[in-house]
């Protein structure tokens, strides 16, 4: 079954304690990205990756890091989380072939930073 | 910069009635794709329907149809015969040809279906 998995699904942490949210896809997609969702703002892209070892900033990259060492994995790293990073996070993957119509989203990770 | 606008923060609709969710977009590009996603209270993003900028016919997927008016830069979602399970947040999103993997989202519309 084609899917994007994220772990953990729920996380409560404290300010400054480094954390990693993992993301993995089994569809051999080139493109992967992270979004955060906040009320009234929809989803905003944090970082994206066009392929292995190729990453770039999205619209709201401050306070986040990513890496893409393997095609299937795209972890999101918060080196020093702050309360304003409390949000719902989605990983997504997509092929770059024109005409393919959907992005696949992971189930989401709810993060609370105290 | 591209922008997606959903002007309805929330709406109530009676079961079995049709509902139209508004979405307007702003781009100067000719090649783009428009999406609608549903997000129930459980949080997952569920793909509903897609319209390509060059598609001449409005997209339909079961009870969902997309009213695409290219000149007005409008891509409204129509849900026919609403069901209680349609209660959710609905997002309109756009993808550009030069950044095909990135979606630009609107703020969303909360729909509550009442018996």
PDB file of N, CA and C in Angstrom, chain A residues 13-98:
ATOM      1  N   UNK A  13       6.964  18.208  24.441  1.00  0.00           N
ATOM      2  CA  UNK A  13       8.348  18.391  24.829  1.00  0.00           C
ATOM      3  C   UNK A  13       8.492  19.739  25.527  1.00  0.00           C
ATOM      4  N   UNK A  14       9.702  20.044  25.926  1.00  0.00           N
ATOM      5  CA  UNK A  14       9.966  21.315  26.600  1.00  0.00           C
ATOM      6  C   UNK A  14      10.894  22.160  25.744  1.00  0.00           C
ATOM      7  N   UNK A  15      10.857  23.426  25.982  1.00  0.00           N
ATOM      8  CA  UNK A  15      11.677  24.369  25.226  1.00  0.00           C
ATOM      9  C   UNK A  15      13.148  23.970  25.281  1.00  0.00           C
ATOM     10  N   UNK A  16      13.764  23.931  24.098  1.00  0.00           N
ATOM     11  CA  UNK A  16      15.189  23.691  24.009  1.00  0.00           C
ATOM     12  C   UNK A  16      15.633  22.242  23.889  1.00  0.00           C
ATOM     13  N   UNK A  17      14.724  21.312  24.020  1.00  0.00           N
ATOM     14  CA  UNK A  17      15.113  19.898  23.948  1.00  0.00           C
ATOM     15  C   UNK A  17      14.983  19.397  22.513  1.00  0.00           C
ATOM     16  N   UNK A  18      16.109  19.088  21.924  1.00  0.00           N
ATOM     17  CA  UNK A  18      16.157  18.692  20.515  1.00  0.00           C
ATOM     18  C   UNK A  18      15.236  17.514  20.238  1.00  0.00           C
ATOM     19  N   UNK A  19      14.562  17.571  19.093  1.00  0.00           N
ATOM     20  CA  UNK A  19      13.700  16.456  18.714  1.00  0.00           C
ATOM     21  C   UNK A  19      13.748  16.239  17.206  1.00  0.00           C
ATOM     22  N   UNK A  20      13.407  15.033  16.813  1.00  0.00           N
ATOM     23  CA  UNK A  20      13.345  14.658  15.406  1.00  0.00           C
ATOM     24  C   UNK A  20      12.016  13.984  15.124  1.00  0.00           C
ATOM     25  N   UNK A  21      11.367  14.412  14.053  1.00  0.00           N
ATOM     26  CA  UNK A  21      10.161  13.754  13.565  1.00  0.00           C
ATOM     27  C   UNK A  21      10.541  13.024  12.279  1.00  0.00           C
ATOM     28  N   UNK A  22      10.313  11.737  12.257  1.00  0.00           N
ATOM     29  CA  UNK A  22      10.714  10.967  11.080  1.00  0.00           C
ATOM     30  C   UNK A  22       9.592  10.923  10.052  1.00  0.00           C
ATOM     31  N   UNK A  23       9.988  10.773   8.805  1.00  0.00           N
ATOM     32  CA  UNK A  23       9.046  10.657   7.690  1.00  0.00           C
ATOM     33  C   UNK A  23       9.621   9.660   6.694  1.00  0.00           C
ATOM     34  N   UNK A  24       8.781   8.743   6.246  1.00  0.00           N
ATOM     35  CA  UNK A  24       9.226   7.745   5.291  1.00  0.00           C
ATOM     36  C   UNK A  24       8.110   7.472   4.281  1.00  0.00           C
ATOM     37  N   UNK A  25       8.512   7.323   3.001  1.00  0.00           N
ATOM     38  CA  UNK A  25       7.528   7.002   1.958  1.00  0.00           C
ATOM     39  C   UNK A  25       8.008   5.773   1.183  1.00  0.00           C
ATOM     40  N   UNK A  26       7.040   4.991   0.699  1.00  0.00           N
ATOM     41  CA  UNK A  26       7.371   3.746   0.007  1.00  0.00           C
ATOM     42  C   UNK A  26       7.024   3.788  -1.483  1.00  0.00           C
ATOM     43  N   UNK A  27       6.958   4.990  -2.046  1.00  0.00           N
ATOM     44  CA  UNK A  27       6.526   5.123  -3.440  1.00  0.00           C
ATOM     45  C   UNK A  27       7.650   5.551  -4.377  1.00  0.00           C
ATOM     46  N   UNK A  28       8.866   5.617  -3.852  1.00  0.00           N
ATOM     47  CA  UNK A  28      10.028   6.028  -4.645  1.00  0.00           C
ATOM     48  C   UNK A  28       9.863   7.443  -5.224  1.00  0.00           C
ATOM     49  N   UNK A  29       9.169   8.300  -4.469  1.00  0.00           N
ATOM     50  CA  UNK A  29       8.960   9.664  -4.924  1.00  0.00           C
ATOM     51  C   UNK A  29      10.231  10.492  -4.788  1.00  0.00           C
ATOM     52  N   UNK A  30      10.431  11.359  -5.790  1.00  0.00           N
ATOM     53  CA  UNK A  30      11.594  12.237  -5.732  1.00  0.00           C
ATOM     54  C   UNK A  30      11.371  13.368  -4.718  1.00  0.00           C
ATOM     55  N   UNK A  31      10.186  13.915  -4.708  1.00  0.00           N
ATOM     56  CA  UNK A  31       9.923  15.144  -3.966  1.00  0.00           C
ATOM     57  C   UNK A  31       9.299  14.832  -2.613  1.00  0.00           C
ATOM     58  N   UNK A  32       9.902  15.397  -1.590  1.00  0.00           N
ATOM     59  CA  UNK A  32       9.329  15.297  -0.241  1.00  0.00           C
ATOM     60  C   UNK A  32       9.354  16.664   0.409  1.00  0.00           C
ATOM     61  N   UNK A  33       8.392  16.900   1.275  1.00  0.00           N
ATOM     62  CA  UNK A  33       8.348  18.204   1.936  1.00  0.00           C
ATOM     63  C   UNK A  33       7.687  18.104   3.299  1.00  0.00           C
ATOM     64  N   UNK A  34       7.912  19.125   4.089  1.00  0.00           N
ATOM     65  CA  UNK A  34       7.286  19.270   5.393  1.00  0.00           C
ATOM     66  C   UNK A  34       6.436  20.535   5.394  1.00  0.00           C
ATOM     67  N   UNK A  35       5.252  20.390   5.993  1.00  0.00           N
ATOM     68  CA  UNK A  35       4.349  21.515   6.187  1.00  0.00           C
ATOM     69  C   UNK A  35       4.003  21.610   7.670  1.00  0.00           C
ATOM     70  N   UNK A  36       3.676  22.835   8.076  1.00  0.00           N
ATOM     71  CA  UNK A  36       3.057  22.996   9.380  1.00  0.00           C
ATOM     72  C   UNK A  36       1.692  23.642   9.183  1.00  0.00           C
ATOM     73  N   UNK A  37       0.759  23.239  10.043  1.00  0.00           N
ATOM     74  CA  UNK A  37      -0.601  23.750   9.953  1.00  0.00           C
ATOM     75  C   UNK A  37      -0.946  24.507  11.217  1.00  0.00           C
ATOM     76  N   UNK A  38      -1.370  25.742  11.043  1.00  0.00           N
ATOM     77  CA  UNK A  38      -1.777  26.582  12.170  1.00  0.00           C
ATOM     78  C   UNK A  38      -3.138  27.179  11.869  1.00  0.00           C
ATOM     79  N   UNK A  39      -3.972  27.354  12.887  1.00  0.00           N
ATOM     80  CA  UNK A  39      -5.344  27.855  12.658  1.00  0.00           C
ATOM     81  C   UNK A  39      -5.350  29.169  11.903  1.00  0.00           C
ATOM     82  N   UNK A  40      -6.197  29.239  10.883  1.00  0.00           N
ATOM     83  CA  UNK A  40      -6.349  30.461  10.106  1.00  0.00           C
ATOM     84  C   UNK A  40      -5.266  30.687   9.064  1.00  0.00           C
ATOM     85  N   UNK A  41      -4.269  29.804   9.043  1.00  0.00           N
ATOM     86  CA  UNK A  41      -3.154  29.984   8.104  1.00  0.00           C
ATOM     87  C   UNK A  41      -3.043  28.853   7.100  1.00  0.00           C
ATOM     88  N   UNK A  42      -3.828  27.833   7.237  1.00  0.00           N
ATOM     89  CA  UNK A  42      -3.699  26.691   6.340  1.00  0.00           C
ATOM     90  C   UNK A  42      -2.390  25.960   6.594  1.00  0.00           C
ATOM     91  N   UNK A  43      -1.885  25.311   5.564  1.00  0.00           N
ATOM     92  CA  UNK A  43      -0.601  24.613   5.658  1.00  0.00           C
ATOM     93  C   UNK A  43       0.459  25.453   4.968  1.00  0.00           C
ATOM     94  N   UNK A  44       1.606  25.546   5.604  1.00  0.00           N
ATOM     95  CA  UNK A  44       2.721  26.304   5.034  1.00  0.00           C
ATOM     96  C   UNK A  44       3.934  25.397   4.939  1.00  0.00           C
ATOM     97  N   UNK A  45       4.639  25.507   3.831  1.00  0.00           N
ATOM     98  CA  UNK A  45       5.770  24.625   3.603  1.00  0.00           C
ATOM     99  C   UNK A  45       6.989  25.083   4.406  1.00  0.00           C
ATOM    100  N   UNK A  46       7.629  24.136   5.076  1.00  0.00           N
ATOM    101  CA  UNK A  46       8.794  24.438   5.900  1.00  0.00           C
ATOM    102  C   UNK A  46      10.075  24.224   5.090  1.00  0.00           C
ATOM    103  N   UNK A  47      10.273  23.013   4.621  1.00  0.00           N
ATOM    104  CA  UNK A  47      11.418  22.628   3.805  1.00  0.00           C
ATOM    105  C   UNK A  47      10.940  21.631   2.766  1.00  0.00           C
ATOM    106  N   UNK A  48      11.708  21.526   1.693  1.00  0.00           N
ATOM    107  CA  UNK A  48      11.411  20.514   0.708  1.00  0.00           C
ATOM    108  C   UNK A  48      12.705  19.915   0.176  1.00  0.00           C
ATOM    109  N   UNK A  49      12.546  18.780  -0.508  1.00  0.00           N
ATOM    110  CA  UNK A  49      13.700  18.103  -1.090  1.00  0.00           C
ATOM    111  C   UNK A  49      13.305  17.566  -2.460  1.00  0.00           C
ATOM    112  N   UNK A  50      14.095  17.916  -3.458  1.00  0.00           N
ATOM    113  CA  UNK A  50      13.819  17.460  -4.822  1.00  0.00           C
ATOM    114  C   UNK A  50      14.373  16.055  -5.067  1.00  0.00           C
ATOM    115  N   UNK A  51      15.363  15.661  -4.284  1.00  0.00           N
ATOM    116  CA  UNK A  51      15.932  14.324  -4.415  1.00  0.00           C
ATOM    117  C   UNK A  51      16.972  14.150  -3.313  1.00  0.00           C
ATOM    118  N   UNK A  52      17.638  13.022  -3.316  1.00  0.00           N
ATOM    119  CA  UNK A  52      18.644  12.741  -2.282  1.00  0.00           C
ATOM    120  C   UNK A  52      19.707  13.840  -2.276  1.00  0.00           C
ATOM    121  N   UNK A  53      20.016  14.311  -1.072  1.00  0.00           N
ATOM    122  CA  UNK A  53      21.037  15.339  -0.844  1.00  0.00           C
ATOM    123  C   UNK A  53      20.678  16.697  -1.445  1.00  0.00           C
ATOM    124  N   UNK A  54      19.448  16.889  -1.856  1.00  0.00           N
ATOM    125  CA  UNK A  54      19.009  18.178  -2.404  1.00  0.00           C
ATOM    126  C   UNK A  54      17.839  18.673  -1.560  1.00  0.00           C
ATOM    127  N   UNK A  55      18.107  19.703  -0.762  1.00  0.00           N
ATOM    128  CA  UNK A  55      17.047  20.265   0.083  1.00  0.00           C
ATOM    129  C   UNK A  55      17.047  21.781  -0.065  1.00  0.00           C
ATOM    130  N   UNK A  56      15.908  22.389   0.236  1.00  0.00           N
ATOM    131  CA  UNK A  56      15.820  23.849   0.151  1.00  0.00           C
ATOM    132  C   UNK A  56      14.719  24.342   1.076  1.00  0.00           C
ATOM    133  N   UNK A  57      14.820  25.632   1.400  1.00  0.00           N
ATOM    134  CA  UNK A  57      13.865  26.237   2.314  1.00  0.00           C
ATOM    135  C   UNK A  57      12.522  26.455   1.634  1.00  0.00           C
ATOM    136  N   UNK A  58      11.478  26.267   2.435  1.00  0.00           N
ATOM    137  CA  UNK A  58      10.144  26.626   1.994  1.00  0.00           C
ATOM    138  C   UNK A  58       9.797  28.017   2.487  1.00  0.00           C
ATOM    139  N   UNK A  59       8.570  28.184   2.902  1.00  0.00           N
ATOM    140  CA  UNK A  59       8.102  29.517   3.306  1.00  0.00           C
ATOM    141  C   UNK A  59       8.401  29.863   4.763  1.00  0.00           C
ATOM    142  N   UNK A  60       8.519  28.871   5.623  1.00  0.00           N
ATOM    143  CA  UNK A  60       8.726  29.126   7.061  1.00  0.00           C
ATOM    144  C   UNK A  60       9.806  28.213   7.614  1.00  0.00           C
ATOM    145  N   UNK A  61      11.078  28.370   7.188  1.00  0.00           N
ATOM    146  CA  UNK A  61      12.121  27.422   7.573  1.00  0.00           C
ATOM    147  C   UNK A  61      12.805  27.699   8.919  1.00  0.00           C
ATOM    148  N   UNK A  62      12.563  28.879   9.514  1.00  0.00           N
ATOM    149  CA  UNK A  62      13.335  29.253  10.699  1.00  0.00           C
ATOM    150  C   UNK A  62      13.080  28.291  11.845  1.00  0.00           C
ATOM    151  N   UNK A  63      14.146  27.817  12.441  1.00  0.00           N
ATOM    152  CA  UNK A  63      14.042  26.930  13.595  1.00  0.00           C
ATOM    153  C   UNK A  63      13.990  25.455  13.244  1.00  0.00           C
ATOM    154  N   UNK A  64      14.091  25.134  11.962  1.00  0.00           N
ATOM    155  CA  UNK A  64      13.997  23.742  11.512  1.00  0.00           C
ATOM    156  C   UNK A  64      15.212  23.361  10.686  1.00  0.00           C
ATOM    157  N   UNK A  65      15.518  22.069  10.692  1.00  0.00           N
ATOM    158  CA  UNK A  65      16.520  21.495   9.804  1.00  0.00           C
ATOM    159  C   UNK A  65      15.956  20.228   9.211  1.00  0.00           C
ATOM    160  N   UNK A  66      16.480  19.853   8.044  1.00  0.00           N
ATOM    161  CA  UNK A  66      16.087  18.598   7.413  1.00  0.00           C
ATOM    162  C   UNK A  66      17.325  17.943   6.820  1.00  0.00           C
ATOM    163  N   UNK A  67      17.185  16.688   6.453  1.00  0.00           N
ATOM    164  CA  UNK A  67      18.226  15.996   5.706  1.00  0.00           C
ATOM    165  C   UNK A  67      17.564  14.984   4.785  1.00  0.00           C
ATOM    166  N   UNK A  68      18.255  14.654   3.703  1.00  0.00           N
ATOM    167  CA  UNK A  68      17.710  13.656   2.775  1.00  0.00           C
ATOM    168  C   UNK A  68      18.872  12.767   2.325  1.00  0.00           C
ATOM    169  N   UNK A  69      19.213  11.821   3.171  1.00  0.00           N
ATOM    170  CA  UNK A  69      20.329  10.913   2.892  1.00  0.00           C
ATOM    171  C   UNK A  69      19.871   9.691   2.088  1.00  0.00           C
ATOM    172  N   UNK A  70      18.609   9.361   2.214  1.00  0.00           N
ATOM    173  CA  UNK A  70      18.021   8.269   1.438  1.00  0.00           C
ATOM    174  C   UNK A  70      16.754   8.793   0.781  1.00  0.00           C
ATOM    175  N   UNK A  71      16.402   8.193  -0.339  1.00  0.00           N
ATOM    176  CA  UNK A  71      15.251   8.697  -1.074  1.00  0.00           C
ATOM    177  C   UNK A  71      13.965   8.559  -0.282  1.00  0.00           C
ATOM    178  N   UNK A  72      13.831   7.523   0.518  1.00  0.00           N
ATOM    179  CA  UNK A  72      12.570   7.269   1.181  1.00  0.00           C
ATOM    180  C   UNK A  72      12.382   8.071   2.468  1.00  0.00           C
ATOM    181  N   UNK A  73      13.448   8.603   3.044  1.00  0.00           N
ATOM    182  CA  UNK A  73      13.346   9.242   4.362  1.00  0.00           C
ATOM    183  C   UNK A  73      13.642  10.736   4.311  1.00  0.00           C
ATOM    184  N   UNK A  74      12.905  11.484   5.125  1.00  0.00           N
ATOM    185  CA  UNK A  74      13.077  12.944   5.144  1.00  0.00           C
ATOM    186  C   UNK A  74      12.740  13.437   6.549  1.00  0.00           C
ATOM    187  N   UNK A  75      13.653  13.293   7.491  1.00  0.00           N
ATOM    188  CA  UNK A  75      13.361  13.702   8.874  1.00  0.00           C
ATOM    189  C   UNK A  75      13.366  15.211   9.061  1.00  0.00           C
ATOM    190  N   UNK A  76      12.545  15.657   9.979  1.00  0.00           N
ATOM    191  CA  UNK A  76      12.471  17.074  10.370  1.00  0.00           C
ATOM    192  C   UNK A  76      13.086  17.204  11.753  1.00  0.00           C
ATOM    193  N   UNK A  77      14.034  18.109  11.874  1.00  0.00           N
ATOM    194  CA  UNK A  77      14.779  18.264  13.121  1.00  0.00           C
ATOM    195  C   UNK A  77      14.518  19.645  13.703  1.00  0.00           C
ATOM    196  N   UNK A  78      14.159  19.664  14.983  1.00  0.00           N
ATOM    197  CA  UNK A  78      14.048  20.918  15.716  1.00  0.00           C
ATOM    198  C   UNK A  78      15.167  20.919  16.741  1.00  0.00           C
ATOM    199  N   UNK A  79      16.203  21.696  16.471  1.00  0.00           N
ATOM    200  CA  UNK A  79      17.403  21.688  17.319  1.00  0.00           C
ATOM    201  C   UNK A  79      17.108  22.244  18.717  1.00  0.00           C
ATOM    202  N   UNK A  80      16.316  23.311  18.762  1.00  0.00           N
ATOM    203  CA  UNK A  80      15.983  23.945  20.037  1.00  0.00           C
ATOM    204  C   UNK A  80      14.537  24.431  19.960  1.00  0.00           C
ATOM    205  N   UNK A  81      13.601  23.520  20.186  1.00  0.00           N
ATOM    206  CA  UNK A  81      12.180  23.875  19.997  1.00  0.00           C
ATOM    207  C   UNK A  81      11.747  25.022  20.901  1.00  0.00           C
ATOM    208  N   UNK A  82      10.838  25.821  20.379  1.00  0.00           N
ATOM    209  CA  UNK A  82      10.246  26.913  21.155  1.00  0.00           C
ATOM    210  C   UNK A  82       8.723  26.797  21.086  1.00  0.00           C
ATOM    211  N   UNK A  83       8.020  27.427  22.029  1.00  0.00           N
ATOM    212  CA  UNK A  83       6.555  27.302  22.052  1.00  0.00           C
ATOM    213  C   UNK A  83       5.879  27.697  20.744  1.00  0.00           C
ATOM    214  N   UNK A  84       6.463  28.619  19.969  1.00  0.00           N
ATOM    215  CA  UNK A  84       5.819  29.009  18.709  1.00  0.00           C
ATOM    216  C   UNK A  84       5.943  27.944  17.622  1.00  0.00           C
ATOM    217  N   UNK A  85       6.623  26.848  17.949  1.00  0.00           N
ATOM    218  CA  UNK A  85       6.670  25.718  17.031  1.00  0.00           C
ATOM    219  C   UNK A  85       5.627  24.656  17.382  1.00  0.00           C
ATOM    220  N   UNK A  86       4.807  24.953  18.359  1.00  0.00           N
ATOM    221  CA  UNK A  86       3.659  24.101  18.638  1.00  0.00           C
ATOM    222  C   UNK A  86       2.732  24.152  17.435  1.00  0.00           C
ATOM    223  N   UNK A  87       2.460  22.996  16.844  1.00  0.00           N
ATOM    224  CA  UNK A  87       1.716  22.979  15.593  1.00  0.00           C
ATOM    225  C   UNK A  87       1.402  21.546  15.210  1.00  0.00           C
ATOM    226  N   UNK A  88       0.671  21.410  14.113  1.00  0.00           N
ATOM    227  CA  UNK A  88       0.436  20.117  13.485  1.00  0.00           C
ATOM    228  C   UNK A  88       1.331  20.040  12.250  1.00  0.00           C
ATOM    229  N   UNK A  89       2.152  19.015  12.188  1.00  0.00           N
ATOM    230  CA  UNK A  89       3.130  18.895  11.114  1.00  0.00           C
ATOM    231  C   UNK A  89       2.766  17.745  10.182  1.00  0.00           C
ATOM    232  N   UNK A  90       2.910  18.023   8.876  1.00  0.00           N
ATOM    233  CA  UNK A  90       2.652  17.007   7.865  1.00  0.00           C
ATOM    234  C   UNK A  90       3.881  16.827   6.985  1.00  0.00           C
ATOM    235  N   UNK A  91       4.202  15.577   6.744  1.00  0.00           N
ATOM    236  CA  UNK A  91       5.168  15.224   5.718  1.00  0.00           C
ATOM    237  C   UNK A  91       4.380  14.847   4.468  1.00  0.00           C
ATOM    238  N   UNK A  92       4.924  15.168   3.298  1.00  0.00           N
ATOM    239  CA  UNK A  92       4.249  14.831   2.053  1.00  0.00           C
ATOM    240  C   UNK A  92       5.277  14.397   1.030  1.00  0.00           C
ATOM    241  N   UNK A  93       4.856  13.543   0.104  1.00  0.00           N
ATOM    242  CA  UNK A  93       5.745  13.145  -0.979  1.00  0.00           C
ATOM    243  C   UNK A  93       4.986  13.180  -2.293  1.00  0.00           C
ATOM    244  N   UNK A  94       5.741  13.373  -3.373  1.00  0.00           N
ATOM    245  CA  UNK A  94       5.131  13.496  -4.691  1.00  0.00           C
ATOM    246  C   UNK A  94       6.165  13.125  -5.742  1.00  0.00           C
ATOM    247  N   UNK A  95       5.712  12.551  -6.830  1.00  0.00           N
ATOM    248  CA  UNK A  95       6.577  12.428  -7.981  1.00  0.00           C
ATOM    249  C   UNK A  95       6.602  13.757  -8.726  1.00  0.00           C
ATOM    250  N   UNK A  96       7.664  13.989  -9.463  1.00  0.00           N
ATOM    251  CA  UNK A  96       7.765  15.222 -10.231  1.00  0.00           C
ATOM    252  C   UNK A  96       7.311  15.031 -11.678  1.00  0.00           C
ATOM    253  N   UNK A  97       6.805  13.859 -11.973  1.00  0.00           N
ATOM    254  CA  UNK A  97       6.340  13.612 -13.332  1.00  0.00           C
ATOM    255  C   UNK A  97       5.083  14.432 -13.577  1.00  0.00           C
ATOM    256  N   UNK A  98       5.066  15.173 -14.662  1.00  0.00           N
ATOM    257  CA  UNK A  98       3.908  16.002 -14.981  1.00  0.00           C
ATOM    258  C   UNK A  98       2.686  15.116 -15.175  1.00  0.00           C
TER     259      UNK A  98
END
